[in-house]
mmCIF file of C-alpha atoms in Angstrom:
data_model
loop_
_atom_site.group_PDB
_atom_site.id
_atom_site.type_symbol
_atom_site.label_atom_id
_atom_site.label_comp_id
_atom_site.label_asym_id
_atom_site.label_seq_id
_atom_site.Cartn_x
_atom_site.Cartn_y
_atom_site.Cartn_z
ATOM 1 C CA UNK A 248 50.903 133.946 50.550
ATOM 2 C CA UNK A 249 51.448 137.248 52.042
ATOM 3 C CA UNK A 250 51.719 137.698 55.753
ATOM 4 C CA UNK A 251 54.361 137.180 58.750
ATOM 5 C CA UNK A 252 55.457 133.406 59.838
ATOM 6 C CA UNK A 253 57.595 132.105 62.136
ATOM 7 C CA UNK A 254 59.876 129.455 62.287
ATOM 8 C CA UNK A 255 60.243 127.178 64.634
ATOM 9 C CA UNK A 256 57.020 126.199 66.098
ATOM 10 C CA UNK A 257 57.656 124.447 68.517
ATOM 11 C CA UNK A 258 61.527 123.748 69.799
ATOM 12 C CA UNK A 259 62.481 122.317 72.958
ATOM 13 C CA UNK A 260 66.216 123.081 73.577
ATOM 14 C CA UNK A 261 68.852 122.696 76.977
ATOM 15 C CA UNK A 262 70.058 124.970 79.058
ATOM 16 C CA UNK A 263 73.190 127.162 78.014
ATOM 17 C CA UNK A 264 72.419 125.808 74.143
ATOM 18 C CA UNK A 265 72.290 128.840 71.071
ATOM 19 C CA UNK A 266 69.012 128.984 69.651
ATOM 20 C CA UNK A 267 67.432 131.129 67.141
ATOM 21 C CA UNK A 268 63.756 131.708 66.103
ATOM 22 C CA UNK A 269 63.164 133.193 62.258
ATOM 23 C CA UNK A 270 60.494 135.515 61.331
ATOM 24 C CA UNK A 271 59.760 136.661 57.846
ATOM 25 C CA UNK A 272 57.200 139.048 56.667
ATOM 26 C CA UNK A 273 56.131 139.458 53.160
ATOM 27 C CA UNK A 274 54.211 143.047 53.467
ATOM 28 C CA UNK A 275 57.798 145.354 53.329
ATOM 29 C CA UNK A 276 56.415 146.686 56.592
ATOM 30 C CA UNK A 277 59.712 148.793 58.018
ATOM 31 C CA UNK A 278 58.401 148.038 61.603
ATOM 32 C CA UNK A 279 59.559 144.593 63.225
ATOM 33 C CA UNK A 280 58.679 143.288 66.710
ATOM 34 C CA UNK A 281 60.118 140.602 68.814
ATOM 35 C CA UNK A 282 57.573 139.730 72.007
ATOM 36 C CA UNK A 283 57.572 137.014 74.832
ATOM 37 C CA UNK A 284 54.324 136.188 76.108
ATOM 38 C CA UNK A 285 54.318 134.481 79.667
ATOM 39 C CA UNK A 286 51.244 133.815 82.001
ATOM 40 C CA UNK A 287 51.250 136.493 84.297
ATOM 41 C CA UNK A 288 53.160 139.169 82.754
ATOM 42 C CA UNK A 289 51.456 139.579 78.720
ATOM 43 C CA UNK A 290 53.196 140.283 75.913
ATOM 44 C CA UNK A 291 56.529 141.901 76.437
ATOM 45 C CA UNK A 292 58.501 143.827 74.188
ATOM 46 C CA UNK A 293 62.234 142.300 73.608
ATOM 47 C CA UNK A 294 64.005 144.141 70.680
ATOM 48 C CA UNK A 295 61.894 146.271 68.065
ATOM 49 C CA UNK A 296 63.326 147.247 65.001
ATOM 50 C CA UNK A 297 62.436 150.586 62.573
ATOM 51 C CA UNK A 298 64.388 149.361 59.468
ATOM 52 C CA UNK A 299 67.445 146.911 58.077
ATOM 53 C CA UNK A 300 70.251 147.404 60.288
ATOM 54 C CA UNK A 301 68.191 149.453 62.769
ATOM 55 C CA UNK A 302 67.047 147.688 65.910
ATOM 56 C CA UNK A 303 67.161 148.398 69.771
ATOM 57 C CA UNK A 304 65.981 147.330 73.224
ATOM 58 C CA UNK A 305 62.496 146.741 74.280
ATOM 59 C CA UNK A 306 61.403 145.841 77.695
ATOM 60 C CA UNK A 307 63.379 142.866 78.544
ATOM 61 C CA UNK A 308 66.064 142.632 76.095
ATOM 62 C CA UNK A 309 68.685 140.892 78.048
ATOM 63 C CA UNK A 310 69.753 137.217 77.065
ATOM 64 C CA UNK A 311 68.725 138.116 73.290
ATOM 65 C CA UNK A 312 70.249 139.145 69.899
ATOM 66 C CA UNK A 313 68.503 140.458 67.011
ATOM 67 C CA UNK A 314 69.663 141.120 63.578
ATOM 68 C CA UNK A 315 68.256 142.636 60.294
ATOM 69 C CA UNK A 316 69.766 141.996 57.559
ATOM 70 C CA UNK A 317 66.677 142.794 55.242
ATOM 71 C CA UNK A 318 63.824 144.074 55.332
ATOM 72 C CA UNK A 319 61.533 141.315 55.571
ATOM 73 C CA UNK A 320 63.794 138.964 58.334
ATOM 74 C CA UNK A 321 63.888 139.716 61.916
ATOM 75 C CA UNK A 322 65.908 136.718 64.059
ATOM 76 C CA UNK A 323 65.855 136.603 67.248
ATOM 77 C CA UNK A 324 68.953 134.549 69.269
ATOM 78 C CA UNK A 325 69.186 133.261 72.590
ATOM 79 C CA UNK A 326 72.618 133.106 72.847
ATOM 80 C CA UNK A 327 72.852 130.588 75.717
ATOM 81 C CA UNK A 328 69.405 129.362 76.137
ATOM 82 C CA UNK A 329 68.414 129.548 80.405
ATOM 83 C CA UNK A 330 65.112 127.645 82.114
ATOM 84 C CA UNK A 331 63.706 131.573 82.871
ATOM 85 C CA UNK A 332 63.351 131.633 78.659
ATOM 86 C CA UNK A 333 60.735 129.420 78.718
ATOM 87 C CA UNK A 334 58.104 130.650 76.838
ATOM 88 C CA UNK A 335 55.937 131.522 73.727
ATOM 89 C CA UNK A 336 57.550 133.981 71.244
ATOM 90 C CA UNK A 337 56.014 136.284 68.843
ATOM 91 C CA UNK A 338 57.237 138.242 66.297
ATOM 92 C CA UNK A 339 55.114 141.603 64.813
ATOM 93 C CA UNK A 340 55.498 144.015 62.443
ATOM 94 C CA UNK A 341 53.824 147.597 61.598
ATOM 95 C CA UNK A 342 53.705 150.223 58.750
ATOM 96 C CA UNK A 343 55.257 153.040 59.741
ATOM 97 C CA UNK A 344 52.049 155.246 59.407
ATOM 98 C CA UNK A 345 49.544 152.538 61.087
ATOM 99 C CA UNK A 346 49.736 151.823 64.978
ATOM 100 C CA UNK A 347 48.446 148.330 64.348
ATOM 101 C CA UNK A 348 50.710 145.428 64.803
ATOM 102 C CA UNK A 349 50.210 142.157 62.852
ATOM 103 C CA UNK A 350 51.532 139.283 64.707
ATOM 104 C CA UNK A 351 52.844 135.919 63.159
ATOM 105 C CA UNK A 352 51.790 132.385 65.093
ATOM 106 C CA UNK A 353 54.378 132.189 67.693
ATOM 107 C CA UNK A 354 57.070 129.594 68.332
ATOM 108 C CA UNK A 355 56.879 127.610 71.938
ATOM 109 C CA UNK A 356 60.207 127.638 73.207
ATOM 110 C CA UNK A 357 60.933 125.163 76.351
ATOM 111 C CA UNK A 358 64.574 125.018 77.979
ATOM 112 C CA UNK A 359 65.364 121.917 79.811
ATOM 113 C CA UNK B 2 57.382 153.527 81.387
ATOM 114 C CA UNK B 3 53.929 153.656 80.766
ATOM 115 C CA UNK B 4 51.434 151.026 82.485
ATOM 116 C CA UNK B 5 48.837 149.064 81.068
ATOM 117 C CA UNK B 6 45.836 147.996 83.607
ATOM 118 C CA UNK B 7 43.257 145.373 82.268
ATOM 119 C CA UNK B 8 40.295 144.365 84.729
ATOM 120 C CA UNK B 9 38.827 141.891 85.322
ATOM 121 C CA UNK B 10 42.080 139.013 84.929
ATOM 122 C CA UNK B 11 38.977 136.692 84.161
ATOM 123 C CA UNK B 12 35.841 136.447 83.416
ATOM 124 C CA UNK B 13 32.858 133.549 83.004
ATOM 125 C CA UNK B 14 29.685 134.230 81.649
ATOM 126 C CA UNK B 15 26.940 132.391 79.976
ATOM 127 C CA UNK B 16 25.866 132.744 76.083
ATOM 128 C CA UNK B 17 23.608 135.584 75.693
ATOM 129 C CA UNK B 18 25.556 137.832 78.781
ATOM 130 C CA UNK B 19 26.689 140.988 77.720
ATOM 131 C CA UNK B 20 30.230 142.128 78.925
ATOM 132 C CA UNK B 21 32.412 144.940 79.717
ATOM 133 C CA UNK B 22 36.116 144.666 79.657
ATOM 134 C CA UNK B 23 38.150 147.485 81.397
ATOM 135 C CA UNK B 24 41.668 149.460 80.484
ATOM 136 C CA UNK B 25 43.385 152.153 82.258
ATOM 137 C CA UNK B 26 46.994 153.065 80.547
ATOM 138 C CA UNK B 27 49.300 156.027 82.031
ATOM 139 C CA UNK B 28 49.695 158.860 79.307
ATOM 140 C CA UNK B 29 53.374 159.684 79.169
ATOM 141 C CA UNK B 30 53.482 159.168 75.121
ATOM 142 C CA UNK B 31 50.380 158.498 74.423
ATOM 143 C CA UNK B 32 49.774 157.621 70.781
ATOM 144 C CA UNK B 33 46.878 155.828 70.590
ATOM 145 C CA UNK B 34 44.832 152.393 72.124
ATOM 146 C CA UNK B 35 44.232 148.952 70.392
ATOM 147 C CA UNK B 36 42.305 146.348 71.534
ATOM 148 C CA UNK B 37 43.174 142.487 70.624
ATOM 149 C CA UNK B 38 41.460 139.430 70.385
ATOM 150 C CA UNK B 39 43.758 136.081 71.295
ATOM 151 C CA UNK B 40 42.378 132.607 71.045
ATOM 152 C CA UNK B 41 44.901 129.778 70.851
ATOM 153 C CA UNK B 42 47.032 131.558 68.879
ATOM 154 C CA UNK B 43 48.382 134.973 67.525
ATOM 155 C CA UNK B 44 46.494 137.951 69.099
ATOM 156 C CA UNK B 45 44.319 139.714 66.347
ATOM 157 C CA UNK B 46 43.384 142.887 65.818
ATOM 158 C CA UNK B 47 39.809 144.791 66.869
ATOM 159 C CA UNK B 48 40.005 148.406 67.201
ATOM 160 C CA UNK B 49 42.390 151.527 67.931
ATOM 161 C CA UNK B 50 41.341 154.037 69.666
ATOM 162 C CA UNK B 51 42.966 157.786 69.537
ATOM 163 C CA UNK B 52 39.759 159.871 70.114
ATOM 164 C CA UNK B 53 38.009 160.628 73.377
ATOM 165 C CA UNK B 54 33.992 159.346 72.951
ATOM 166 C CA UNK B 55 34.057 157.890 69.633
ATOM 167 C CA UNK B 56 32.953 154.462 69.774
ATOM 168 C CA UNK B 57 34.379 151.835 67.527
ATOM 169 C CA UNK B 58 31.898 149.120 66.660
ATOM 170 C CA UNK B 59 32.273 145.802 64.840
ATOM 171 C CA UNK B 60 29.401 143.402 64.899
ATOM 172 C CA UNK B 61 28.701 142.768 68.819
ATOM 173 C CA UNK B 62 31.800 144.265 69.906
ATOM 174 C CA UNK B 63 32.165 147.988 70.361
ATOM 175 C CA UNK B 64 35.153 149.939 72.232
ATOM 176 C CA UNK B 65 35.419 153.575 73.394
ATOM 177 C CA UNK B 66 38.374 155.754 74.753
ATOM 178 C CA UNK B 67 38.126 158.340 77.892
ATOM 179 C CA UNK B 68 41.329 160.368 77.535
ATOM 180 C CA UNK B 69 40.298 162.657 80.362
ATOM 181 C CA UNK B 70 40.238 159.957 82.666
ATOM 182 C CA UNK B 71 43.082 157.183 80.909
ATOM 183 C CA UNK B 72 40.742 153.931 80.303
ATOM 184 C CA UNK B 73 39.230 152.155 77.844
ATOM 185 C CA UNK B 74 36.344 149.468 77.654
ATOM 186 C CA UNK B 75 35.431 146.666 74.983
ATOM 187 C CA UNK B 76 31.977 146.003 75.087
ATOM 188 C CA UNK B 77 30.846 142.884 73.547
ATOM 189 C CA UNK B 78 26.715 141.929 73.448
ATOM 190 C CA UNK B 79 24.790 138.375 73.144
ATOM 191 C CA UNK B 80 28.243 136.624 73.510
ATOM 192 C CA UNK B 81 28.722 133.503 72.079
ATOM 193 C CA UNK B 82 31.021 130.631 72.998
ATOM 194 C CA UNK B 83 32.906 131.803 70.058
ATOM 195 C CA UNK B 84 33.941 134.710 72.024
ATOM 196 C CA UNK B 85 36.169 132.969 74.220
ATOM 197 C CA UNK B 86 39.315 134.287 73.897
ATOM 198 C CA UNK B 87 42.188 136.661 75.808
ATOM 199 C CA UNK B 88 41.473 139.607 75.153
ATOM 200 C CA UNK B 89 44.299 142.127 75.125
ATOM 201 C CA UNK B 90 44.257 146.047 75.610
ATOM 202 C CA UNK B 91 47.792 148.030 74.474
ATOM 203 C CA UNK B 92 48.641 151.574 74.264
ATOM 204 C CA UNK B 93 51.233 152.440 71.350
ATOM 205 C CA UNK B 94 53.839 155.056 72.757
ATOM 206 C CA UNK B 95 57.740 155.921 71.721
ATOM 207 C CA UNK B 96 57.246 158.871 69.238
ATOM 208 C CA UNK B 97 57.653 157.365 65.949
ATOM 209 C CA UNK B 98 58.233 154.101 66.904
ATOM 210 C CA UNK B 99 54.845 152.308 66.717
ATOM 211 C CA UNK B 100 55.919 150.878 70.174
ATOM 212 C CA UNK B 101 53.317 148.816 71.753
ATOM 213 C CA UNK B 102 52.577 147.779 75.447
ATOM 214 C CA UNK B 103 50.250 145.619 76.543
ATOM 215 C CA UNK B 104 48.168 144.552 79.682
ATOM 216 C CA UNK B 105 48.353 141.444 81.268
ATOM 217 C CA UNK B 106 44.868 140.503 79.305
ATOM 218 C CA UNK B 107 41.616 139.594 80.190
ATOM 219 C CA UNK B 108 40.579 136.134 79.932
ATOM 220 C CA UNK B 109 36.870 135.636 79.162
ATOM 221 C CA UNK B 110 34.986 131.923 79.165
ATOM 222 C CA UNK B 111 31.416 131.768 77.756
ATOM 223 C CA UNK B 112 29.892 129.063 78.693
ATOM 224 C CA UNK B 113 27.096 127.814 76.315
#
């Protein structure tokens, strides 16, 4: 089926571990979106990325590491989880001509 | 950076109420407005916005854009408990990056 998932779900990792949450979209939309969503504060942008092998900073990038490969993968790794990146994660992506961003489920992170 | 204001944080009305749902965003790169619907899950899209007075309408809900004075409202009639939801105002900004940021959300309960 077409669309944008995300993979974990749910993971529940410890402090100072690597973790790294998958997205995949099957549209071959050139726009990809990392976002943390915490009560309080919204969605906020993490790393954003215009094509394969093109990414950069959002809003509150550090702690993270992106990487695309291809096209239709955007990871996102923590590369030594910490308590403060507890929360839900969401990954997006756009056409290039369209300002509308289509999200995939999310993946509940929790750091012990 | 530009700022995203939503009003009210919450809301609780009764089935039947009708209800207005505020935005104000700052206008350094203004691109255009979107409006999102988020129940337990991803946030989906309702409307974008990138003309002053046009009102975008969908079933009960219906959204308009003042760019002369930098807010937006969703309108949404004889709400149902259905309707429950976070709902989530962002301005895309960043040239030709499709760059979206987002209010904290407004969090409406309609109670049957």
């Amino acid at each position: 089926d077409a669309g944008i998932t995300q993979s974990p779900r749910y993971k529940i990792t410890e402090t100072g571990r690597q973790v790294t949450l998958m997205c995949h979209q099957t549209w071959s939309h050139s726009y990809m979106f990392w976002y943390r969503q915490d009560l309080g504060h919204g969605l906020r942008l993490i790393y954003y990325s215009a094509a394969a092998d093109i990414t950069d900073k959002g809003e509150v990038p550090d702690g993270y590491v992106v990487s695309r490969s291809k096209t239709e993968n955007f990871p996102l790794t923590l590369e030594s989880a910490t308590r403060s990146q507890t929360s839900v994660y969401f990954c997006a992506s756009s056409d290039p001509n369209l300002d509308e961003q289509f999200f995939g489920p999310g993946t509940r992170l929790t750091v012990l | 950076e530009d700022k995203v204001v939503q009003s009210p944080l919450s809301l609780v009305v009764h089935e039947g109420d009708t209800v207005t749902l505020n935005c104000s965003y700052e206008v350094t790169n203004f691109r255009s407005l979107l409006w999102y619907k988020q129940e337990k899950k991803a946030p989906t899209f309702l409307f974008m916005l990138t003309s002053s007075g046009i009102e975008k309408k969908s079933g009960r809900l219906s959204s308009i854009l003042d760019k002369k004075e930098l807010f937006s409202i969703l309108n949404i009639t004889a709400t149902q408990t259905g309707d429950s939801a976070i709902y989530l105002c962002a301005e895309s900004y960043g040239g030709a990056t499709n760059k979206l940021i987002f209010g904290t959300g407004t969090l409406l309960a309609v109670q049957p």
